[in-house]
Amino acid sequence: MRNCIDCLKSEKVRWFVGGAVALIVGKKILKSDATRSACVKTIAKAMKLQSDAAESFQNMREDAQDLCYDAKQAAGIVKEEQTQEQA
């Protein structure tokens, strides 16, 4: 019996028991409704940010194309036929 008590004092046994407790508590936390709700909200916000970023990128791209076309037109690089097609 005394050998078993000495075994519980071992650092390796404490780490093992601590890991098992952390696993059980972690599983309970991950399966809770509050955690799921928080994760869903976080993912929804990330998806909205991604959508907003894609829209902003598209707007910047269109603005850059307009500026490039205006610069080409001012330099006389764009032919008149292209300007009439654009209109």
mmCIF file of N, CA and C in Angstrom, residues 48-76:
data_model
loop_
_atom_site.group_PDB
_atom_site.id
_atom_site.type_symbol
_atom_site.label_atom_id
_atom_site.label_comp_id
_atom_site.label_asym_id
_atom_site.label_seq_id
_atom_site.Cartn_x
_atom_site.Cartn_y
_atom_site.Cartn_z
ATOM 1 N N LYS A 48 -17.808 37.596 -43.360
ATOM 2 C CA LYS A 48 -18.216 38.951 -43.745
ATOM 3 C C LYS A 48 -16.997 39.799 -44.079
ATOM 4 N N LEU A 49 -15.938 39.686 -43.263
ATOM 5 C CA LEU A 49 -14.708 40.434 -43.549
ATOM 6 C C LEU A 49 -14.124 40.018 -44.893
ATOM 7 N N GLN A 50 -14.148 38.724 -45.188
ATOM 8 C CA GLN A 50 -13.633 38.242 -46.462
ATOM 9 C C GLN A 50 -14.449 38.814 -47.618
ATOM 10 N N SER A 51 -15.753 38.833 -47.473
ATOM 11 C CA SER A 51 -16.629 39.370 -48.511
ATOM 12 C C SER A 51 -16.382 40.865 -48.717
ATOM 13 N N ASP A 52 -16.255 41.594 -47.608
ATOM 14 C CA ASP A 52 -15.984 43.032 -47.699
ATOM 15 C C ASP A 52 -14.632 43.302 -48.359
ATOM 16 N N ALA A 53 -13.639 42.492 -48.025
ATOM 17 C CA ALA A 53 -12.311 42.663 -48.616
ATOM 18 C C ALA A 53 -12.349 42.384 -50.117
ATOM 19 N N ALA A 54 -13.080 41.354 -50.526
ATOM 20 C CA ALA A 54 -13.188 41.041 -51.956
ATOM 21 C C ALA A 54 -13.888 42.167 -52.706
ATOM 22 N N GLU A 55 -14.914 42.740 -52.101
ATOM 23 C CA GLU A 55 -15.628 43.855 -52.730
ATOM 24 C C GLU A 55 -14.715 45.080 -52.845
ATOM 25 N N SER A 56 -13.963 45.364 -51.795
ATOM 26 C CA SER A 56 -13.041 46.503 -51.828
ATOM 27 C C SER A 56 -11.969 46.300 -52.886
ATOM 28 N N PHE A 57 -11.453 45.071 -52.973
ATOM 29 C CA PHE A 57 -10.438 44.769 -53.983
ATOM 30 C C PHE A 57 -10.998 44.964 -55.389
ATOM 31 N N GLN A 58 -12.223 44.519 -55.625
ATOM 32 C CA GLN A 58 -12.844 44.681 -56.939
ATOM 33 C C GLN A 58 -13.011 46.165 -57.276
ATOM 34 N N ASN A 59 -13.434 46.969 -56.299
ATOM 35 C CA ASN A 59 -13.585 48.404 -56.525
ATOM 36 C C ASN A 59 -12.238 49.050 -56.845
ATOM 37 N N MET A 60 -11.196 48.678 -56.114
ATOM 38 C CA MET A 60 -9.863 49.236 -56.394
ATOM 39 C C MET A 60 -9.384 48.836 -57.780
ATOM 40 N N ARG A 61 -9.683 47.595 -58.170
ATOM 41 C CA ARG A 61 -9.268 47.116 -59.486
ATOM 42 C C ARG A 61 -9.965 47.919 -60.591
ATOM 43 N N GLU A 62 -11.267 48.145 -60.428
ATOM 44 C CA GLU A 62 -12.006 48.922 -61.424
ATOM 45 C C GLU A 62 -11.495 50.362 -61.491
ATOM 46 N N ASP A 63 -11.197 50.958 -60.340
ATOM 47 C CA ASP A 63 -10.648 52.319 -60.316
ATOM 48 C C ASP A 63 -9.295 52.374 -61.011
ATOM 49 N N ALA A 64 -8.466 51.369 -60.782
ATOM 50 C CA ALA A 64 -7.144 51.330 -61.415
ATOM 51 C C ALA A 64 -7.276 51.181 -62.933
ATOM 52 N N GLN A 65 -8.212 50.354 -63.376
ATOM 53 C CA GLN A 65 -8.424 50.197 -64.813
ATOM 54 C C GLN A 65 -8.901 51.506 -65.436
ATOM 55 N N ASP A 66 -9.787 52.211 -64.736
ATOM 56 C CA ASP A 66 -10.260 53.508 -65.236
ATOM 57 C C ASP A 66 -9.121 54.511 -65.322
ATOM 58 N N LEU A 67 -8.277 54.563 -64.298
ATOM 59 C CA LEU A 67 -7.140 55.478 -64.307
ATOM 60 C C LEU A 67 -6.161 55.139 -65.422
ATOM 61 N N CYS A 68 -5.920 53.858 -65.627
ATOM 62 C CA CYS A 68 -5.012 53.424 -66.691
ATOM 63 C C CYS A 68 -5.571 53.812 -68.061
ATOM 64 N N TYR A 69 -6.864 53.599 -68.250
ATOM 65 C CA TYR A 69 -7.480 53.962 -69.521
ATOM 66 C C TYR A 69 -7.411 55.473 -69.748
ATOM 67 N N ASP A 70 -7.701 56.248 -68.693
ATOM 68 C CA ASP A 70 -7.638 57.710 -68.821
ATOM 69 C C ASP A 70 -6.225 58.174 -69.148
ATOM 70 N N ALA A 71 -5.222 57.541 -68.536
ATOM 71 C CA ALA A 71 -3.836 57.917 -68.805
ATOM 72 C C ALA A 71 -3.454 57.569 -70.235
ATOM 73 N N LYS A 72 -3.889 56.414 -70.713
ATOM 74 C CA LYS A 72 -3.603 56.027 -72.093
ATOM 75 C C LYS A 72 -4.296 56.983 -73.069
ATOM 76 N N GLN A 73 -5.516 57.363 -72.736
ATOM 77 C CA GLN A 73 -6.252 58.272 -73.604
ATOM 78 C C GLN A 73 -5.572 59.643 -73.638
ATOM 79 N N ALA A 74 -5.097 60.103 -72.490
ATOM 80 C CA ALA A 74 -4.416 61.398 -72.434
ATOM 81 C C ALA A 74 -3.092 61.355 -73.191
ATOM 82 N N ALA A 75 -2.437 60.205 -73.221
ATOM 83 C CA ALA A 75 -1.163 60.069 -73.927
ATOM 84 C C ALA A 75 -1.366 59.787 -75.412
ATOM 85 N N GLY A 76 -2.587 59.560 -75.817
ATOM 86 C CA GLY A 76 -2.870 59.309 -77.228
ATOM 87 C C GLY A 76 -2.610 57.872 -77.628
#
